[in-house]
Coordinates of C-alpha atoms and ligand atoms in Angstrom, one line a residue:
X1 CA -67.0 16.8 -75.1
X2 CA -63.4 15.5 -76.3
X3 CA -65.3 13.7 -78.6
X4 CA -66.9 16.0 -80.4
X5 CA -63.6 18.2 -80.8
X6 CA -62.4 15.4 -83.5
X7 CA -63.1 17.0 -87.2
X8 CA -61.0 14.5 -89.2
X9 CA -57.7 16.1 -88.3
X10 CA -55.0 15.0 -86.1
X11 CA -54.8 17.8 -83.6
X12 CA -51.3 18.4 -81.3
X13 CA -50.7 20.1 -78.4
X14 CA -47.2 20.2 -76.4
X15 CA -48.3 21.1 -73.0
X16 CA -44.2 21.5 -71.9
X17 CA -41.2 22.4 -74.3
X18 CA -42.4 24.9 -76.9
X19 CA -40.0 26.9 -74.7
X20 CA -38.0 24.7 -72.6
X21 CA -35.1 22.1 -72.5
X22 CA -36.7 19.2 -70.1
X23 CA -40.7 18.0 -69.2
X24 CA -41.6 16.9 -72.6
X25 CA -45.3 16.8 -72.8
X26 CA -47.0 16.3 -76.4
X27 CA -51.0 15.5 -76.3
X28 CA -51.9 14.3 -79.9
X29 CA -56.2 13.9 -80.5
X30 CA -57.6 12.3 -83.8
X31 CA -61.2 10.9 -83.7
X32 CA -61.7 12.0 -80.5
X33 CA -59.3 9.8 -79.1
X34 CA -56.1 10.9 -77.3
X35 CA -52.3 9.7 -77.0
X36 CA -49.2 11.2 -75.0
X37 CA -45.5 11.1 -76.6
X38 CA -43.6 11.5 -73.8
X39 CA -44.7 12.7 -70.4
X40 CA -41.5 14.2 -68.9
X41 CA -40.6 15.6 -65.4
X42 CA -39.0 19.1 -66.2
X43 CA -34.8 19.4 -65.3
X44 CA -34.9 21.2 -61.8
X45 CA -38.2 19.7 -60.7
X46 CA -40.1 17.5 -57.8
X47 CA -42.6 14.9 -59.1
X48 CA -44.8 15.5 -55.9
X49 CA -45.1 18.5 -56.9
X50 CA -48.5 19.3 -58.4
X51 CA -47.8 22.1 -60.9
X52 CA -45.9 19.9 -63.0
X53 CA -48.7 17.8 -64.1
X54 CA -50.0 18.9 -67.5
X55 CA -54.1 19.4 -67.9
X56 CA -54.2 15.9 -70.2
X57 CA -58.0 14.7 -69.0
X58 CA -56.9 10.8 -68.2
X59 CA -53.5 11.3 -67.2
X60 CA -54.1 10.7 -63.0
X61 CA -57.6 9.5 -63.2
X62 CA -59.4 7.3 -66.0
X63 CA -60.7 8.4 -69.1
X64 CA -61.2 6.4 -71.9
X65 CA -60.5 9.0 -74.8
X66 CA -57.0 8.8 -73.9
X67 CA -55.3 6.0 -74.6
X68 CA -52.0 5.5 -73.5
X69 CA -48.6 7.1 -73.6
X70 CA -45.3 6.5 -75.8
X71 CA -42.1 6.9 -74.2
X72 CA -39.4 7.9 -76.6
X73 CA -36.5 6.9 -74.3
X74 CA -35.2 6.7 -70.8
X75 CA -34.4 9.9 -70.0
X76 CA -36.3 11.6 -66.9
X77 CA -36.9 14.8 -68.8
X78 CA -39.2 12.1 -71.2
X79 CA -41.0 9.7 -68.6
X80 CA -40.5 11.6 -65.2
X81 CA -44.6 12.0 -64.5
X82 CA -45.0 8.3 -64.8
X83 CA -45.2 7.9 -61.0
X84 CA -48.6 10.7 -61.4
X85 CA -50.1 8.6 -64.0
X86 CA -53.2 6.6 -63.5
X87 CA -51.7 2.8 -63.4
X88 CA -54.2 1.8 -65.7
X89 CA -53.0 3.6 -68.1
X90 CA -51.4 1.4 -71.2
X91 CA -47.5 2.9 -71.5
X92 CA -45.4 2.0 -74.8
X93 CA -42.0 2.2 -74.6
X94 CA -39.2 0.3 -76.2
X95 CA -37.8 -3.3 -74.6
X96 CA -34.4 -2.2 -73.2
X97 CA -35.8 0.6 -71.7
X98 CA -38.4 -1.0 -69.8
X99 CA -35.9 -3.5 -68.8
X100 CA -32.7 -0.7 -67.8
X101 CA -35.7 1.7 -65.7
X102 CA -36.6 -2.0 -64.0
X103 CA -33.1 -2.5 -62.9
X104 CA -33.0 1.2 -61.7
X105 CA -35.6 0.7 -59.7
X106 CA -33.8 -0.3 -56.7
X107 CA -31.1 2.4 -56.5
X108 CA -32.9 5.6 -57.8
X109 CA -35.9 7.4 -56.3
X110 CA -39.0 7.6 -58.4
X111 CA -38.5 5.1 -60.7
X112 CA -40.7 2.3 -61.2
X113 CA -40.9 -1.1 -63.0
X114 CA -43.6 -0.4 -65.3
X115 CA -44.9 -3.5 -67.7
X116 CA -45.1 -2.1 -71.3
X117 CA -48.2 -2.4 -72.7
X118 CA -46.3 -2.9 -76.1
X119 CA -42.5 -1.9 -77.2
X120 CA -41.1 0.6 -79.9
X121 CA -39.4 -1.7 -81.8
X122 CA -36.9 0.0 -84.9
X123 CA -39.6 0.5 -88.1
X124 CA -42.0 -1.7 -86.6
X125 CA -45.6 -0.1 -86.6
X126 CA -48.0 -0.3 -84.1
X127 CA -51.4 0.8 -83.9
X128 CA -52.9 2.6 -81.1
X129 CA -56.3 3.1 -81.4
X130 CA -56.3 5.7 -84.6
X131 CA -53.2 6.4 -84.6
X132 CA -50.4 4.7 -86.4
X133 CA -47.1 5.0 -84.6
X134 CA -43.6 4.1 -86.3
X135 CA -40.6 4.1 -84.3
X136 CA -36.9 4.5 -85.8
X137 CA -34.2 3.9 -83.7
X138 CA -32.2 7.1 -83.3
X139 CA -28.0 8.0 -82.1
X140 CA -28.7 9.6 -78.0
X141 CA -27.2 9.4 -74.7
X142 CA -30.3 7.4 -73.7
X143 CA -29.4 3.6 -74.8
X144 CA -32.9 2.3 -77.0
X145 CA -34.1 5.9 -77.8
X146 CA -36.6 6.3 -80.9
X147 CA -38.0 9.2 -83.3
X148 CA -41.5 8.6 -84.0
X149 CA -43.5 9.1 -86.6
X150 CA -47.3 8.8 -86.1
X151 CA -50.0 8.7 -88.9
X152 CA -53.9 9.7 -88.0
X153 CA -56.6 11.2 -90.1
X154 CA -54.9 11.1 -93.3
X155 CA -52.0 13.3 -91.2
X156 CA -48.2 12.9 -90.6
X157 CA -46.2 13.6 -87.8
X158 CA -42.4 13.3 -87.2
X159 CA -41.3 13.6 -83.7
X160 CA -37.4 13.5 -83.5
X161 CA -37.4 13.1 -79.2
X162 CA -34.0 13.6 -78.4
X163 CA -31.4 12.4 -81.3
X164 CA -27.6 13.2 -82.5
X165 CA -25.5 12.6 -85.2
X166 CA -22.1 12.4 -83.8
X167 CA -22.4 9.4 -81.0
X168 CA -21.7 5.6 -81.2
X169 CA -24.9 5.1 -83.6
X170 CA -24.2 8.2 -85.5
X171 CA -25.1 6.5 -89.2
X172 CA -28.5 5.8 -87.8
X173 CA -28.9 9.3 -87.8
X174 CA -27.3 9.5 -91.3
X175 CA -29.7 6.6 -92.6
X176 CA -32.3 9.0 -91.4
X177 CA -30.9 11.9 -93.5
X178 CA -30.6 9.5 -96.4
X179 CA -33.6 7.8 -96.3
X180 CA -36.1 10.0 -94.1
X181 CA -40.0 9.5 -93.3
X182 CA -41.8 10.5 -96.4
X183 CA -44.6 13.6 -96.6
X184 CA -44.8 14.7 -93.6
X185 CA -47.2 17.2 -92.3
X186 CA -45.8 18.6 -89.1
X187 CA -42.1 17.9 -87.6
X188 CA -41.4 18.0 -84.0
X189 CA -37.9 18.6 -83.8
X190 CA -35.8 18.9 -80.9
X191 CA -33.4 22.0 -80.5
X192 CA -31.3 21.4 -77.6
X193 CA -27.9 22.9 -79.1
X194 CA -29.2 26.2 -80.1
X195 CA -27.9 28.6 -77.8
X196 CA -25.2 26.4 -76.4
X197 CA -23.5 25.8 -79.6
X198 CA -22.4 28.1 -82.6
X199 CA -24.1 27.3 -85.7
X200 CA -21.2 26.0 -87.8
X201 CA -19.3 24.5 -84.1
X202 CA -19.6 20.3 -84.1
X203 CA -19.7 18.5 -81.2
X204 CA -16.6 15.9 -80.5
X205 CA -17.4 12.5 -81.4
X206 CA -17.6 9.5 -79.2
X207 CA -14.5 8.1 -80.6
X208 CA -12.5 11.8 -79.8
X209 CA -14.0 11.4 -76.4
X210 CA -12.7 7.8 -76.1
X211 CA -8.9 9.1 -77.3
X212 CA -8.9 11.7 -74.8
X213 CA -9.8 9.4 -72.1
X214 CA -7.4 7.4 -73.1
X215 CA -5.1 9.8 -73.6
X216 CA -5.3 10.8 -69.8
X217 CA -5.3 6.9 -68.6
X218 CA -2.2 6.3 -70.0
X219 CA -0.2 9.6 -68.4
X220 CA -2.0 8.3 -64.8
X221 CA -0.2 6.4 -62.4
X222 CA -3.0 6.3 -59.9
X223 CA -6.5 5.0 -60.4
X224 CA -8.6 7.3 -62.9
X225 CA -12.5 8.2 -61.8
X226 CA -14.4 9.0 -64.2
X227 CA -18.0 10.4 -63.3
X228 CA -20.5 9.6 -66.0
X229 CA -24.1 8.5 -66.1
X230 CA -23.9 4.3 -66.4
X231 CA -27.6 4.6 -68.1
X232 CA -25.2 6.7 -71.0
X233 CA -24.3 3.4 -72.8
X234 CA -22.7 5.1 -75.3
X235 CA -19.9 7.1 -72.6
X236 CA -19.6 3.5 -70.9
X237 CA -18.5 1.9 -74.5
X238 CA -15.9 4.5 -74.6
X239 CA -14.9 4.3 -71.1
X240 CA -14.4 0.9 -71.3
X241 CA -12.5 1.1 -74.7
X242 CA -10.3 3.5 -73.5
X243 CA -9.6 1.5 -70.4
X244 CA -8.7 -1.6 -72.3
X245 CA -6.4 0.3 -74.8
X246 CA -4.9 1.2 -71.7
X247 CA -4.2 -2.5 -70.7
X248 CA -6.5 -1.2 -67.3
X249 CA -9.7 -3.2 -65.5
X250 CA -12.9 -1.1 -65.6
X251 CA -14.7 -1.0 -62.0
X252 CA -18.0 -0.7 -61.7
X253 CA -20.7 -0.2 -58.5
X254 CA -23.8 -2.9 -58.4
X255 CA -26.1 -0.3 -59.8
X256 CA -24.1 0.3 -63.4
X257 CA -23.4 -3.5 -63.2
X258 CA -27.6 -3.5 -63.3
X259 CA -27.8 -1.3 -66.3
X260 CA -25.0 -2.9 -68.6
X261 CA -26.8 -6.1 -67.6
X262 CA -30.7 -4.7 -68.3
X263 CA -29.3 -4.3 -72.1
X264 CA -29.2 -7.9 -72.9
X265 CA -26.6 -7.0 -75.5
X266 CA -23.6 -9.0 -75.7
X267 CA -21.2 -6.4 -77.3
X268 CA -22.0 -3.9 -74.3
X269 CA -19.6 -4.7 -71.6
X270 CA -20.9 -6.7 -68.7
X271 CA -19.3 -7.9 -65.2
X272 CA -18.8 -11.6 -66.9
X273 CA -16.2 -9.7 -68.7
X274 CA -12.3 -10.8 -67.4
X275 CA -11.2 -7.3 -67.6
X276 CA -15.0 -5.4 -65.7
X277 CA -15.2 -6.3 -62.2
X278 CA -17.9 -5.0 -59.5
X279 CA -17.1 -3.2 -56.3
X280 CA -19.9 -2.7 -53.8
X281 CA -19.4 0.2 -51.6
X282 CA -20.8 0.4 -47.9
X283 CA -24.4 2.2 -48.9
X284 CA -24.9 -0.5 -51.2
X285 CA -23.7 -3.6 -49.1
X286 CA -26.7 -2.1 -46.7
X287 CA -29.1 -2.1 -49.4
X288 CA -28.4 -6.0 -50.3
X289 CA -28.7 -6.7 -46.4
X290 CA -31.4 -5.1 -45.7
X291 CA -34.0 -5.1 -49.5
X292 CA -33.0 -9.0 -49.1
X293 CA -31.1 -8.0 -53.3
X294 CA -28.7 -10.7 -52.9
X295 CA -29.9 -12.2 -56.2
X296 CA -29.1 -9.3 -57.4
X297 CA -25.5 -9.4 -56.5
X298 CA -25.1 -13.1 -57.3
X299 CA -25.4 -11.6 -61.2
X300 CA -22.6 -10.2 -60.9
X301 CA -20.7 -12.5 -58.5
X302 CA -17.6 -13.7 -60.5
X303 CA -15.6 -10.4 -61.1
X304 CA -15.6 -8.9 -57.9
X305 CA -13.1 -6.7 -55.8
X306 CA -12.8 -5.3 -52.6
X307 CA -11.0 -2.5 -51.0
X308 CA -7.9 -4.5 -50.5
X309 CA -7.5 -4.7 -54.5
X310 CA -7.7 -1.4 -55.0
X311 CA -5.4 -0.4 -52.4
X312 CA -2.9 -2.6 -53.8
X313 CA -2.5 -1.6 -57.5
X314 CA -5.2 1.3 -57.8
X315 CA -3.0 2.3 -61.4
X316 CA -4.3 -1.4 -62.5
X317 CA -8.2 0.3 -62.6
X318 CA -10.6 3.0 -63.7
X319 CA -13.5 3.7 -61.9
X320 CA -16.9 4.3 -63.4
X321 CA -17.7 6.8 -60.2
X322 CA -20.0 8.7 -58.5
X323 CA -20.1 11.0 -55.8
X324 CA -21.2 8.8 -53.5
X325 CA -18.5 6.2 -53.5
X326 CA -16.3 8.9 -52.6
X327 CA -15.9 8.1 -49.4
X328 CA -15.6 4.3 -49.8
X329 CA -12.4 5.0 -52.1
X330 CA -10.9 7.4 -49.5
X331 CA -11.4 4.5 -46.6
X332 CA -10.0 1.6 -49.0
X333 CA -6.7 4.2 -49.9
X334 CA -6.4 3.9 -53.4
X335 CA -6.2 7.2 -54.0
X336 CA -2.6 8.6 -54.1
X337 CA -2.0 9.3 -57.7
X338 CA -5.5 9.6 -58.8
X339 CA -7.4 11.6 -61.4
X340 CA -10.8 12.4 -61.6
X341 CA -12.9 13.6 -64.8
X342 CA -16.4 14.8 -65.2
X343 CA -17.9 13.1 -68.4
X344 CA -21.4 14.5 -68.2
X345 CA -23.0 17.9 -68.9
X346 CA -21.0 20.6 -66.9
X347 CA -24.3 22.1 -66.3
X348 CA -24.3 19.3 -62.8
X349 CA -21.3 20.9 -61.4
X350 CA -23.4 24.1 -60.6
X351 CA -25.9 22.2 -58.5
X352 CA -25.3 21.5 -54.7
X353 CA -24.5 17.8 -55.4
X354 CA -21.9 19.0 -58.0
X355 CA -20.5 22.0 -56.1
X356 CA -20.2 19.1 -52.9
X357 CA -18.3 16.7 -54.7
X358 CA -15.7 19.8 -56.4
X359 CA -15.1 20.5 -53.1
X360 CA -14.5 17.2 -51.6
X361 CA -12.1 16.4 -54.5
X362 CA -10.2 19.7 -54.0
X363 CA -9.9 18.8 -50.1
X364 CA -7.8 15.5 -51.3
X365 CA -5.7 17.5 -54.2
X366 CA -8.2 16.4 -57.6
X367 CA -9.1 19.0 -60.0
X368 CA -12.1 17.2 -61.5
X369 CA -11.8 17.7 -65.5
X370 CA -14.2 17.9 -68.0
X371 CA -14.3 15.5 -70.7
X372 CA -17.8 15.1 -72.8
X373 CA -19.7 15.4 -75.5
X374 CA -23.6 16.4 -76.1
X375 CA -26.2 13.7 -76.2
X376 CA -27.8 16.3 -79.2
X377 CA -27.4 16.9 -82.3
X378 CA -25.4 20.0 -83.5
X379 CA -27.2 22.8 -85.6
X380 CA -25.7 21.7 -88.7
X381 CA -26.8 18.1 -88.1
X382 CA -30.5 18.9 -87.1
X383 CA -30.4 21.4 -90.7
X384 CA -29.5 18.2 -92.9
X385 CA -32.3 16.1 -91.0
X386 CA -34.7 19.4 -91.5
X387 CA -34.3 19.9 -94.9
X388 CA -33.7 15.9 -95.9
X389 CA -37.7 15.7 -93.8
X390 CA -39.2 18.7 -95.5
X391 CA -42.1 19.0 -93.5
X392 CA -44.9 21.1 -94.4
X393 CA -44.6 22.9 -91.1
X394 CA -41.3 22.5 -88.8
X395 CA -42.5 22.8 -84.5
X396 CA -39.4 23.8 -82.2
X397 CA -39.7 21.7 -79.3
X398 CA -37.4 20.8 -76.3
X399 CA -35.3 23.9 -76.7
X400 CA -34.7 27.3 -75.2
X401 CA -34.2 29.4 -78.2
X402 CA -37.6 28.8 -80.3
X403 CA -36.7 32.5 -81.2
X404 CA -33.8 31.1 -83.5
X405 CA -35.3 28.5 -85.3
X406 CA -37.0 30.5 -88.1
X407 CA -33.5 31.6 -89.2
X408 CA -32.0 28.2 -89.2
X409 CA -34.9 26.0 -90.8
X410 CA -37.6 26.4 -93.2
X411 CA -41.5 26.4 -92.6
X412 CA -41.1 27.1 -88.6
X413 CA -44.5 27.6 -87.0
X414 CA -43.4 28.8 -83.6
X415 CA -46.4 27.1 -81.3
X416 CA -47.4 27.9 -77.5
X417 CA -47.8 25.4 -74.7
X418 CA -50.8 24.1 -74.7
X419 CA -52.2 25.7 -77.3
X420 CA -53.8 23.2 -79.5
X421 CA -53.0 23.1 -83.5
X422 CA -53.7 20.8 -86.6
X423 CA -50.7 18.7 -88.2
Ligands
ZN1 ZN1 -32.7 12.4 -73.7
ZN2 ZN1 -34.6 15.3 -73.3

């Protein structure tokens, strides 16, 4: 049946984000064989739960038309389904990643060590089946995040995934502009910002983030906790920058002590470091004892401190923090003096988990503040990379303002999920 549907065309359906922020889904079919880019769990959803798993024949159970699935980066919204999908099936995804989800693994639910089939690698084809995918390293939140662009039956397709211009690895975005993927048929471009940013508004840079964290290290005489995502490699750079500037040590918990070690990369700060140490609160202490991870730990085993450090000069340190280690810093006392920021999207702070820990700060006298900036590009930035791509047709995807997009770019074809379309 699938087979007979292939008429020399590369055909494209997006099962989830035609309309929607989160749950990427993108089906592509050329000779009557099948690949996924991205098979995403949407934002506010339950992977047991069955209605988030996209009608792609070979997804849960086998089928050989289909023949694997690329993930762009590590974000949940991008590979969240993984856990549904049939183990056989052949997953492509690029090194770090599969190296940062496997040292996840142990602290977050639903994530699993997946073996790659093969890795995205920066403008380094690979063939899958018919289908000829080229990956380019892109400026995200996600550390090792690609654009793809994927040739099949004489067609071209550019899929941004998520990308920005204004991070740590913003002139990877501006090689792109300069020097973008040639003649391409359909563009899948990502539209995050629209409707949570004005069209001419930027987004602060990681360096402005890194002065105003700074900024608010140096007026602290306590310790300073800053919440962020450790998988954000970007917001840790800065964190740790900003920390050093400020002549301060940079704590960390075993699980971001995992992810800065899972990126292999020496300039990317790492518990060997004289001025990053690890502090293991209780919940994790358990989790050593009793999953036998003491191997784990030993990684990390030469910049340790304890609650007795902290207590005694908490204005030496900041705090890469989370909710959960709340309690540990209130039983070590280290917290007279102390600040707290919020250097993720605000958007968390409306959930219970968010709502919990404004709360618990407010009981002990912390405002938490906000200090962040978007992992996506701003409307201005995703223009340039529009017009510098040209497509033939331009596809809104992983937004939730399609509407808008024919006013902002040229050659918009506004598409439905899962309604299938040529490139
Ligand atoms: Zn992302
Ligand atoms: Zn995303």
């Amino acid at each position: 049946m699938l087979r007979q549907r292939g008429n020399g065309r590369m055909r494209v359906r997006v099962h989830r984000g035609t309309q929607q922020i989160g749950g990427t889904v993108i089906e592509l079919e050329a000779s009557g064989q099948r690949l996924l880019l991205d098979c995403g769990l949407p934002l506010d959803a339950e992977v047991d739960d069955a209605a988030v798993i996209p009608a792609v024949p070979g997804l849960t159970e086998p089928e050989a038309s289909l023949l694997g699935m690329v993930l762009t980066h590590g974000h949940r919204d991008h590979w969240g389904l993984l856990p549904r999908a049939h183990p056989a099936l052949p997953i492509y995804m690029g090194r770090a990643t599969e190296r940062i989800l496997a040292a996840a693994a142990p602290f977050v639910p639903d994530v699993q060590t997946i073996k790659a089939a093969g890795y995205l690698c920066d403008g380094q084809g690979l063939t899958i089946g018919p289908f000829a995918v080229t990956p380019s390293l892109v400026d995200h939140s996600a550390y090792d995040a690609y654009a793809l662009t994927v040739e099949a039956s004489g067609r071209r397709l550019f899929y941004s995934g998520d990308l920005r211009g204004h991070g740590r690895k913003s002139q990877l975005f501006e090689a792109m502009v300069a020097r973008p993927p040639q003649r391409i048929d359909a563009m899948l471009l990502e539209g995050s910002s629209l409707g949570r940013l004005g069209q001419y508004d930027r987004f602060p840079t990681e360096d402005e983030i890194e002065a105003r964290l700074m900024e608010r290290i140096r007026t602290s005489s306590g310790i300073v906790l800053i919440a962020a995502s450790a998988q954000n490699i970007d917001r840790v750079v800065s964190i740790y920058r900003a920390t050093k500037r400020s002549g301060r040590t940079l704590v960390v918990d075993l699980y971001a002590a995992e992810i800065l070690r899972a990126t292999e990369r020496a300039t990317i700060p790492q518990t060997t470091w004289p001025d990053v140490v690890l502090f293991t609160p209780q919940h994790q202490r358990v989790k050593i004892k009793n999953e036998g991870l003491f191997h784990v730990l030993d990684q990390h085993r030469n910049g340790r401190i304890f609650p007795e450090d902290l207590a005694a000069a908490p204005g030496r340190f900041v705090f890469l923090f989370r909710g959960s280690l709340l309690a540990d810093l209130k039983r070590a006392n280290c917290l007279a003096g102390a600040r707290a920021i919020w250097s993720q999207w605000a958007g968390y702070l409306n959930d219970e988990r968010g709502k919990g820990l404004v709360a618990a700060l407010a009981e002990i006298g912390l405002d938490l503040e906000v200090i962040h900036t978007s992992g996506h590009a701003s409307i201005a930035d995703l223009q340039r990379l529009a017009r510098a791509v040209a497509p033939r047709s331009l596809v809104p995807i992983h937004t939730y303002d399609a509407a808008r997009f024919p006013e902002l770019f040229d050659n918009v074809v506004v598409r439905r999920d899962g309604e299938w379309w040529e490139a």
